[in-house]
Short mmCIF file of C-alpha atoms in Angstrom, two decimals:
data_model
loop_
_atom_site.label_atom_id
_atom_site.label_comp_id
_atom_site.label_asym_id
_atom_site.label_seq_id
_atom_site.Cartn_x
_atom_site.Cartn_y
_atom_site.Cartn_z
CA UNK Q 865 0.00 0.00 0.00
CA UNK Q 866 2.62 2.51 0.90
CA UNK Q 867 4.42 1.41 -2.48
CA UNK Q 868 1.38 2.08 -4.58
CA UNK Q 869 0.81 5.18 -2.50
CA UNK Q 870 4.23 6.58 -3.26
CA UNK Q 871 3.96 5.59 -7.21
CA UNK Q 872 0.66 7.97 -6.83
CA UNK Q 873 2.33 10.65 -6.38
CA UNK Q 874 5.89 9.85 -7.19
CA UNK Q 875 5.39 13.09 -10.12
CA UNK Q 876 4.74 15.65 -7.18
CA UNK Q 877 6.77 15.02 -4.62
CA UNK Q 878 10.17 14.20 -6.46
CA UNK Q 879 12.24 11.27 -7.69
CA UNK Q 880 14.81 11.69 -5.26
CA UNK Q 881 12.47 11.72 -2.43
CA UNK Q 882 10.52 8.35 -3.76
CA UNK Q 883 14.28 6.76 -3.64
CA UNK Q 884 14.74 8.28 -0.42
CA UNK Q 885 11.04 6.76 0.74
CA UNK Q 886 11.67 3.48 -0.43
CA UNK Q 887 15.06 2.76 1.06
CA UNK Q 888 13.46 4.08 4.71
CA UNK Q 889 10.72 2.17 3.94
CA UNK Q 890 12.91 -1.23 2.69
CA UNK Q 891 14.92 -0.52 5.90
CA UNK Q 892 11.92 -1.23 7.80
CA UNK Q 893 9.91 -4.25 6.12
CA UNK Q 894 13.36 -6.28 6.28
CA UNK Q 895 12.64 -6.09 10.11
CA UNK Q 896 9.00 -6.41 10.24
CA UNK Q 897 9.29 -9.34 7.52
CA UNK Q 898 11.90 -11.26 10.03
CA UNK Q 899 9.32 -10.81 13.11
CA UNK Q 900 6.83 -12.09 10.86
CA UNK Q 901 8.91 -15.29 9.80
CA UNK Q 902 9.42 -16.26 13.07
CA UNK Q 903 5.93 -15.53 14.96
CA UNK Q 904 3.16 -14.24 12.47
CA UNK Q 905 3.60 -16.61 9.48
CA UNK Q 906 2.83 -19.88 12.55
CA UNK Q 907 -0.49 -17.96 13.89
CA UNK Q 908 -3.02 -19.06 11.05
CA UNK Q 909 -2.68 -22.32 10.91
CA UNK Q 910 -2.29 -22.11 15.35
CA UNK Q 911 -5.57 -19.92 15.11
CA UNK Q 912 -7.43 -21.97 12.74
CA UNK Q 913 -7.05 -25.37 14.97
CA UNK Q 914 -8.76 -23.52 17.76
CA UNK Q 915 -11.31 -21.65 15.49
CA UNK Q 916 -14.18 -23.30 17.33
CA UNK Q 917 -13.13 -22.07 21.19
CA UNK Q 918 -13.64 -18.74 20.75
CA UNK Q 919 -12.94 -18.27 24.22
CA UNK Q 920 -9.59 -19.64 23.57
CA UNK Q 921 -9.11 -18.34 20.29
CA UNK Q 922 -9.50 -15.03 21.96
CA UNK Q 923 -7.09 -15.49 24.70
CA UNK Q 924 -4.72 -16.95 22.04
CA UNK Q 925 -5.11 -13.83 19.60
CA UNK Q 926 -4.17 -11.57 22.88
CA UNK Q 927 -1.47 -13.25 23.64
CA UNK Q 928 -0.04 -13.57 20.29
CA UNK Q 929 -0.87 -9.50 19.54
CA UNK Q 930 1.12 -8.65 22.98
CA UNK Q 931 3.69 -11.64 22.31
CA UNK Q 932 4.79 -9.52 18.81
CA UNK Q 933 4.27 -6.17 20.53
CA UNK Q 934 7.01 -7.27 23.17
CA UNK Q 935 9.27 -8.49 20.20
CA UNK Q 936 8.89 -5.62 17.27
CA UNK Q 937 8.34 -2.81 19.76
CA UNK Q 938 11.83 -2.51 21.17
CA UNK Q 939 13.59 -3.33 17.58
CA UNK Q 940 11.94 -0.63 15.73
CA UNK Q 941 12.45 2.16 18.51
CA UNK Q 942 16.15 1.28 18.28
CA UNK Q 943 15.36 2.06 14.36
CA UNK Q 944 13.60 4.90 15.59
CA UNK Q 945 15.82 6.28 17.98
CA UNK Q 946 19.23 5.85 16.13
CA UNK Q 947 17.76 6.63 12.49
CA UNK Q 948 20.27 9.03 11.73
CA UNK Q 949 22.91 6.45 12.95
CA UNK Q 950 21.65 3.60 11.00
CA UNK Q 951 20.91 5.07 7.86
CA UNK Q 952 24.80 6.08 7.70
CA UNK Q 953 26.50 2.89 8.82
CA UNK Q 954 24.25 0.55 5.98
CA UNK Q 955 23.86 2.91 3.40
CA UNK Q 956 26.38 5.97 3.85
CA UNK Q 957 26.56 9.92 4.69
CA UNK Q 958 25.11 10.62 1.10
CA UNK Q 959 22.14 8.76 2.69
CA UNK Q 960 21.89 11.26 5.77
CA UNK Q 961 19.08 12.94 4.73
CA UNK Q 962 16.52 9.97 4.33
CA UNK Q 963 17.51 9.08 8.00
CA UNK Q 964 13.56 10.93 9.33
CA UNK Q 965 12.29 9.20 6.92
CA UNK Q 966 13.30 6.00 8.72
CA UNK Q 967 12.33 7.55 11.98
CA UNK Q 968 8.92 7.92 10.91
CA UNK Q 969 8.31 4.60 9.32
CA UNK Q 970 9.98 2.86 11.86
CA UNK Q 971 7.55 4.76 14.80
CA UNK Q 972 4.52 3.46 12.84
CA UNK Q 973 5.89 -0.23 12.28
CA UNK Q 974 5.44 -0.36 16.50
CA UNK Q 975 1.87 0.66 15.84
CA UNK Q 976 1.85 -1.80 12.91
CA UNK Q 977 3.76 -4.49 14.01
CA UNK Q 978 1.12 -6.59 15.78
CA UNK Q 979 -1.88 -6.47 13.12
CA UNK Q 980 -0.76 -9.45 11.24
CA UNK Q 981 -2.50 -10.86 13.79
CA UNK Q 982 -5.78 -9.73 12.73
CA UNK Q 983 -5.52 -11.21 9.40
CA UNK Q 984 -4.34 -14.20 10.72
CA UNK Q 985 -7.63 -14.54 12.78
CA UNK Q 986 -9.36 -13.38 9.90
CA UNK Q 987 -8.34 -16.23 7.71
CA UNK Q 988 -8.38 -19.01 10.33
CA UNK Q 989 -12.29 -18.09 11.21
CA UNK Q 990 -13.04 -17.98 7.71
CA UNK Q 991 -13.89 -14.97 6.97
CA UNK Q 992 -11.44 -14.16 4.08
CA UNK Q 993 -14.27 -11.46 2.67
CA UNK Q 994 -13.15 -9.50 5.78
CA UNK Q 995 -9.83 -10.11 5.61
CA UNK Q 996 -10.34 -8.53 2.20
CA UNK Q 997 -11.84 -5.29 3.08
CA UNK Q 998 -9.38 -4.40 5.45
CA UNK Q 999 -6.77 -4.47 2.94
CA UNK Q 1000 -8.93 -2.46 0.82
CA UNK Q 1001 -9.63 0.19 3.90
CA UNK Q 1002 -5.74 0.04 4.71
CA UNK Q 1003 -5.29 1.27 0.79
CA UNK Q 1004 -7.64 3.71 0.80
CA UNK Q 1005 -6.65 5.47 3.88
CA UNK Q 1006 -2.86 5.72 2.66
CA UNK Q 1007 -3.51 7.05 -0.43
CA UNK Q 1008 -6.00 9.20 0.76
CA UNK Q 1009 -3.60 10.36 3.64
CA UNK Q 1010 -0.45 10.54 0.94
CA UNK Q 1011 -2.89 13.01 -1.59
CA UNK Q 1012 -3.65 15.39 1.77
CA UNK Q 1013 0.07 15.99 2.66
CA UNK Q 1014 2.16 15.63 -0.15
CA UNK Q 1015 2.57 19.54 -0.35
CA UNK Q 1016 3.93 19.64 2.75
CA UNK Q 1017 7.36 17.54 1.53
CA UNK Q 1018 8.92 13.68 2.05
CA UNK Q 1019 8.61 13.88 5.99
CA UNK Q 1020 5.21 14.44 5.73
CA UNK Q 1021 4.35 11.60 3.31
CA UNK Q 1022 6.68 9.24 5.66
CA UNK Q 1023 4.42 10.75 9.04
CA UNK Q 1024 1.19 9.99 7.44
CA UNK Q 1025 2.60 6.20 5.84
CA UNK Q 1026 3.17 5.53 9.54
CA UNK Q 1027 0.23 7.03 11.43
CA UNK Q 1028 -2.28 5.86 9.46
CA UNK Q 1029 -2.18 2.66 11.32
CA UNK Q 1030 -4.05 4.89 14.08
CA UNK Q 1031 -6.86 4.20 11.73
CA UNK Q 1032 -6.33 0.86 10.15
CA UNK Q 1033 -6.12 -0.98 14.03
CA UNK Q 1034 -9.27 0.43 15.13
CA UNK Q 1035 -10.82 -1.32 11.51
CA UNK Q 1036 -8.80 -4.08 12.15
CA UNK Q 1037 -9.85 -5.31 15.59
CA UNK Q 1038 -14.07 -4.13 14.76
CA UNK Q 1039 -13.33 -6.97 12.04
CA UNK Q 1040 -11.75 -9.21 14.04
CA UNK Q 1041 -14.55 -8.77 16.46
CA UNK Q 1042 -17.07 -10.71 13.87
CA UNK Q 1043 -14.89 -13.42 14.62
CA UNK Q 1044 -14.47 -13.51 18.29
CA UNK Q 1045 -16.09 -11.51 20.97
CA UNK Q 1046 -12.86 -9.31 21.33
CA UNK Q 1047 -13.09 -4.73 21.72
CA UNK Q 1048 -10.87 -2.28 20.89
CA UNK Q 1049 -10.39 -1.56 24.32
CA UNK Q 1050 -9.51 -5.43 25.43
CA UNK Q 1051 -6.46 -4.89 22.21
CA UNK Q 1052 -5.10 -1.36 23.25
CA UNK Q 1053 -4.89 -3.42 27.21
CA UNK Q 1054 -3.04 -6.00 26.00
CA UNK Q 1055 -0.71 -3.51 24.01
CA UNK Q 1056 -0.27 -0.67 26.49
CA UNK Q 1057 2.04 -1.96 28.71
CA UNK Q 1058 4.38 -2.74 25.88
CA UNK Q 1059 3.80 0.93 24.45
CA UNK Q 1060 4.33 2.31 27.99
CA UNK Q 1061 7.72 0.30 28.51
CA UNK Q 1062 9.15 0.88 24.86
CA UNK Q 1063 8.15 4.31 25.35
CA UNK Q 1064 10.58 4.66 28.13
CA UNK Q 1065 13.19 2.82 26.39
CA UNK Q 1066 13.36 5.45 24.19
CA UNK Q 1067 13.37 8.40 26.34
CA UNK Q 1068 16.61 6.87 27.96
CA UNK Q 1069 18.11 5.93 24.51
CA UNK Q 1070 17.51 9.26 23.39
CA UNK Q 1071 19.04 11.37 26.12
CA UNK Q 1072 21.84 8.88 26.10
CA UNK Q 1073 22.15 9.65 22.19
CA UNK Q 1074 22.36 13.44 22.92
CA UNK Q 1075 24.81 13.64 25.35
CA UNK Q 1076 28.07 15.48 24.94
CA UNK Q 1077 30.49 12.94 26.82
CA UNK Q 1078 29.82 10.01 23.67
CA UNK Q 1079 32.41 10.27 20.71
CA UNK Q 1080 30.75 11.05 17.28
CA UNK Q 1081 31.55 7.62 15.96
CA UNK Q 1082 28.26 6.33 14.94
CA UNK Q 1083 28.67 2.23 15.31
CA UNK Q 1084 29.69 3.92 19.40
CA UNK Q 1085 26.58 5.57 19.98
CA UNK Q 1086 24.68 3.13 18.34
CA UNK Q 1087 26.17 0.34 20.45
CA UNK Q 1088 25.85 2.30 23.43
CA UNK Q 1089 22.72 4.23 23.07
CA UNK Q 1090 20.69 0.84 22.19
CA UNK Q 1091 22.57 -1.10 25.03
CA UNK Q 1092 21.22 1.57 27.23
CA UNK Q 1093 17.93 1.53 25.69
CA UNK Q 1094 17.32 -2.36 25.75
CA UNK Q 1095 18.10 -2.98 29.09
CA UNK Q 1096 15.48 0.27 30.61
CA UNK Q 1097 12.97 -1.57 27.99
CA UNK Q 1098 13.71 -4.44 30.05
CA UNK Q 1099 13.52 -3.13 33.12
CA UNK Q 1100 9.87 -1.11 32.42
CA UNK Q 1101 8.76 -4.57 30.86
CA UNK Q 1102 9.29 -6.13 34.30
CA UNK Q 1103 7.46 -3.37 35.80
CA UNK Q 1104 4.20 -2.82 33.30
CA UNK Q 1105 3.90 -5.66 31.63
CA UNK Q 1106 5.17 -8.65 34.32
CA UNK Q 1107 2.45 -11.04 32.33
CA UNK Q 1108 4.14 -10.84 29.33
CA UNK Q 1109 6.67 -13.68 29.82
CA UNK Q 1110 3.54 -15.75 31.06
CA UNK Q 1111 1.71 -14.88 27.66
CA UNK Q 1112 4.97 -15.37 25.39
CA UNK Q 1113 4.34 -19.18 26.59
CA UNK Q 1114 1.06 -19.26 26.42
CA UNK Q 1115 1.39 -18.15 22.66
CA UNK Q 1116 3.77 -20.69 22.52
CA UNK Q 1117 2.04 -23.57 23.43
CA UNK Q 1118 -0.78 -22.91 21.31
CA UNK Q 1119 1.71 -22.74 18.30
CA UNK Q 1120 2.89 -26.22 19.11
CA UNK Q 1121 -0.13 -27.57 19.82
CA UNK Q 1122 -1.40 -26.57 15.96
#
């Protein structure tokens, strides 16, 4: 969708920035694809054994939305954090200028990171006509969102790519709710405390990045700074979100049990 957005209006807002889009935005799938290989990719076929229990099926699509919230969240506020970092150590200092653009998409891919598990859900209950529409609502908001603030330049496109998931979840889980008796509320509970802790990751991370006493060297700051940042994450997880190590396993034994 962002792709297709982009392409829409590729003629207005520049070729350079469309290369500088799609390397941000390349930056970030090869993350969000390796999160998905190794927990969303399992869920469908998990979700679909259960599809009967709803009860269960709910608990287990919880679980699993927290359980990727606890893995992505952290990753892609490192991405976040240290975008200006990054972007120079993979792709060079010619590159320096696409490094907000990474910031941005990698802010929304915390909001986004979890919602493969609605269309897992989706699928398994058989509902594929839903599944369907959401990916049709998902397109229409981004290009809709891309033709309201291209004017405004590259940073803008990249902020609205990212924050339209603040409208595609709510869809998302209202769907998912024809499946299983699950609210919006009962999803943003089982995601706050992940928000809440990766939230003060980054606060930490960030004032460590800004300080005077680090040397310039970027692979430094980027070693420390994310160091820093992963173990406060840590720490906050402990503190906000205690149940998550309980629900990783719980997730875990419904995926071997598919």
């Amino acid at each position: 969708n962002g792709r297709i957005g982009v392409d829409l209006n590729g003629a207005k807002i520049g070729t350079q920035a469309v290369g500088l889009f799609s390397v941000g935005r390349r930056d970030v799938r090869m993350e969000s694809e390796s999160i998905a290989a190794t927990v969303g990719r399992v869920a469908m076929p998990a979700f679909a054994n259960i599809q009967k229990d709803k009860p269960r099926l709910k608990i287990a699509y919880l679980n699993a939305v927290q359980s990727v919230s606890a893995i992505a969240c952290p990753i892609f506020a490192t991405l976040a954090v240290f975008s200006n970092e990054i972007t120079v150590l993979a792709l060079g200092s010619t590159w320096r200028e696409g490094a907000p653009v990474l910031c941005f998409l990698a802010l929304g891919a915390i909001l986004a990171a979890p919602t493969g598990m609605t269309g897992s859900v989706l699928l398994a209950g058989g509902r594929a006509d839903l599944r369907l529409l959401l990916g049709s609502a998902n397109l229409i908001i981004t290009v809709a969102l891309f033709l309201l603030v291209y004017p405004y330049g590259l940073q803008a496109v990249a902020a609205a790519f990212a924050f339209r998931m603040l409208f595609v979840i709510p869809i998302g889980v209202v769907l998912v709710g024809k499946v299983i008796p699950v609210s919006v509320l009962e999803y943003l509970r089982a995601i706050a405390p992940i928000l809440v802790a990766t939230a003060i990751g980054i606060a930490c991370a960030g004032t460590v990045r800004w300080q005077s006493f680090l040397p310039t060297n970027d692979l430094t700051v980027l070693l420390f700074g994310g160091t820093v940042g992963g173990i406060i994450n840590r720490i906050a997880l402990g503190l906000f979100a205690d149940g998550t190590r309980h629900r990783l396993i719980d997730y875990g034994k419904v995926l071997l049990n598919r």
